[in-house]
Amino acid sequence: MGEKMHFSELDQYLFGQGTHYDIYKKLGAHPTTQGRKKGVYFAVWAPNAQSVSVVGDFNSWDTEANPMVKAGPIGVFEVFVPGAKIGDLYKFFIVGMHGEELYKADPYGNEAELRPGTASKVADIGDYKWKDSTWMKKRVEFDENTDAMSIYEVHPGSWRKHAVENEDENGFYNYREFAHELAKYVKDMGYTHVELMGIAEHPFDGSWGYQVTGYYAPTSRYGSAQDFKYLVDYLHRNKIGVILDWVPGHFPKDAHGLANFDGTAVYEHQDPRQGEHPDWGTKIYNYGRPEVKNFLIANALFWVEECHVDGLRVDAVASMLYLDYGKQDGQWVANKYGDNKNLEAIEFFKHLNTVVLGRNHGTVMIAEESTAWPKVTGKAEDDGLGFSLKWNMGWMNDFLEYMKTDPYFRKFNHNKMTFSMTYAYSEKYILVISHDEVVHLKCSMLNKMPGYPDDKFKNLKAAYAFMFFHPGKKLLFMGQEFGQLREWSEERELDWYLLGEENHKDLQSFVKTLLHMYKKYPALYKADNDPEGFEWINADDGDRSIFSFVRKSPTKRNNLLFVVNYTPVERSDYRVGVPKKKQYKLIMDENGLLEKPQTFKAESKECDNREFSFAYPLAPYGVAVFTY
């Protein structure tokens, strides 16, 4: 006999406190048996609704067929519908506080109808048979402070596409096909993680998934919720971590979405000065409301615990932290101390990160935070926000400004490349070149580079080399590894045909070398957050636009000396100062790994303010990596 599902007093108490961490197992649509009848249990939170009923394929969308009953004072409505089944489309028909008639998709639904449809779809996400136990056991030991992490940022719908016969088809890869193609590529290249954009259900392709209507539903563009689990599972079995973009900062106003859910502001602030982003045309969550906070925190746990995801990259953190973000005077309301900090959002982040990371050791919470807010990766108990890592937007801006500059003028911008080391240990950083840098007329990475085509490739190799040897985890957006020429567009696949050309193939091979080298040498990741792990040899060679530094391994073995020349001028008699009178083995240059590494012996000759040095020829746009 099936036990009757019910939103109990305990459920109501925890939800009202904002601590019902598996609320998604109660709210939403759940296939079950009651008595001897198979059907679906539906539950929805609509605190100010006059009445709610569920409509769908199972009752011919009749608003009177399945009225829902209020379970206690908190405003949750529930009903069991015999005969409703997996695959049925449904919505909640809500009569709002002022008599509005609203048809809403399920905020906790696990699948959605393919756009432009807006209904939710009954799904059973519980019965997937995971095969990634080896990964999950090992994950517990992962430590982002001392482990390698190189992330390939991917938008599944435009990474690769099938050729299509007619315009109605999208050519999307299904999650399962995508899993196999992506795993093969990422493994070969040597990335440790993928970061997937636009997985939660969203109505508009052009939002890239940053305007979410289905927080608990992997988008149906690429298949079912089960298919999505297969993708994560398969990547794990290939030793690849999975990070998702996650958007708790705002949500769109679509009629079937969260906005004005029961005719009143349920998820958002009522006052538009607190509840709307004027620039984005979206709603802002009310982080002070326990049930809203619960919706979001349980959602993070849903992806991590139910879907085995290894981390979340939290979008637009700054927009949540500052009450006046993107607003003019008169468009925002100060906090109780009269300033612009969103105290409720700060509290939300501390709660979120403590719970997610506390319950799931070895996972990461990553902040995309674009200001100098202190202690983003500091512990919550020390008044930090509790994130594991933070995108280094300052480094990215300075780095790209420098690389775009004509080599002749780089000498006047030398500090753009050295400045990041003055704050490198204030947070735990990821160096990022994300999708944001290659859209909206910002040019692809290759086309940001100065000079003729040949120079562009040389510049870009020298740029990537610097990125991989600089302290911090790494993230590179898809297509930039082989020199995509056009800006990225979600509407078409990457220009893979470019790999038929020698210089694109060569660039891809160079990035692959960097990725494998990064994993091979602990000097490049073990001491990212330890000032002992990095030392400038010469940070002041602006006139020649040459940078030299060492990355030190905690074991003292296989330390690396890195030199890069950012002008097209050859330095045939270049001399570099070194920390010790040892032998230095040249293992890599601007062409990649050397088949026969060359050995250079340090002499007692002063250079770069050091008593030992050696000379060797440094090529135009030359890169040199030595082990010692």
mmCIF file with all atom_site columns, C-alpha atoms in Angstrom, residues 42 54-62 66 81 83-91 113 119-122:
data_model
loop_
_atom_site.group_PDB
_atom_site.id
_atom_site.type_symbol
_atom_site.label_atom_id
_atom_site.label_alt_id
_atom_site.label_comp_id
_atom_site.label_asym_id
_atom_site.label_entity_id
_atom_site.label_seq_id
_atom_site.pdbx_PDB_ins_code
_atom_site.Cartn_x
_atom_site.Cartn_y
_atom_site.Cartn_z
_atom_site.occupancy
_atom_site.B_iso_or_equiv
_atom_site.pdbx_formal_charge
_atom_site.auth_seq_id
_atom_site.auth_comp_id
_atom_site.auth_asym_id
_atom_site.auth_atom_id
_atom_site.pdbx_PDB_model_num
ATOM 1  C CA . PHE A 1 42  ? 1.592  17.943 -6.518  1.00 0.00 ? 42  PHE A CA 1
ATOM 2  C CA . VAL A 1 54  ? -3.409 21.696 -11.038 1.00 0.00 ? 54  VAL A CA 1
ATOM 3  C CA . VAL A 1 55  ? -4.181 21.467 -14.757 1.00 0.00 ? 55  VAL A CA 1
ATOM 4  C CA . GLY A 1 56  ? -2.580 19.233 -17.339 1.00 0.00 ? 56  GLY A CA 1
ATOM 5  C CA . ASP A 1 57  ? -2.737 16.413 -19.850 1.00 0.00 ? 57  ASP A CA 1
ATOM 6  C CA . PHE A 1 58  ? -4.339 14.202 -17.178 1.00 0.00 ? 58  PHE A CA 1
ATOM 7  C CA . ASN A 1 59  ? -7.466 16.374 -16.816 1.00 0.00 ? 59  ASN A CA 1
ATOM 8  C CA . SER A 1 60  ? -7.734 18.083 -20.235 1.00 0.00 ? 60  SER A CA 1
ATOM 9  C CA . TRP A 1 61  ? -6.469 21.303 -18.610 1.00 0.00 ? 61  TRP A CA 1
ATOM 10 C CA . ASP A 1 62  ? -9.728 21.677 -16.684 1.00 0.00 ? 62  ASP A CA 1
ATOM 11 C CA . ASN A 1 66  ? -8.194 18.915 -9.431  1.00 0.00 ? 66  ASN A CA 1
ATOM 12 C CA . VAL A 1 81  ? -4.008 13.146 -8.829  1.00 0.00 ? 81  VAL A CA 1
ATOM 13 C CA . GLY A 1 83  ? -3.851 8.517  -13.177 1.00 0.00 ? 83  GLY A CA 1
ATOM 14 C CA . ALA A 1 84  ? -1.427 11.400 -13.716 1.00 0.00 ? 84  ALA A CA 1
ATOM 15 C CA . LYS A 1 85  ? 1.873  9.967  -14.953 1.00 0.00 ? 85  LYS A CA 1
ATOM 16 C CA . ILE A 1 86  ? 5.483  10.587 -15.955 1.00 0.00 ? 86  ILE A CA 1
ATOM 17 C CA . GLY A 1 87  ? 5.631  12.659 -19.154 1.00 0.00 ? 87  GLY A CA 1
ATOM 18 C CA . ASP A 1 88  ? 2.374  14.538 -18.546 1.00 0.00 ? 88  ASP A CA 1
ATOM 19 C CA . LEU A 1 89  ? 2.510  18.300 -19.055 1.00 0.00 ? 89  LEU A CA 1
ATOM 20 C CA . TYR A 1 90  ? 1.025  20.462 -16.282 1.00 0.00 ? 90  TYR A CA 1
ATOM 21 C CA . LYS A 1 91  ? 0.747  23.944 -14.760 1.00 0.00 ? 91  LYS A CA 1
ATOM 22 C CA . GLU A 1 113 ? 8.273  21.481 -22.127 1.00 0.00 ? 113 GLU A CA 1
ATOM 23 C CA . ALA A 1 119 ? 4.435  23.959 -19.179 1.00 0.00 ? 119 ALA A CA 1
ATOM 24 C CA . SER A 1 120 ? 6.180  21.741 -16.649 1.00 0.00 ? 120 SER A CA 1
ATOM 25 C CA . LYS A 1 121 ? 6.505  17.990 -17.242 1.00 0.00 ? 121 LYS A CA 1
ATOM 26 C CA . VAL A 1 122 ? 6.074  15.227 -14.663 1.00 0.00 ? 122 VAL A CA 1
#
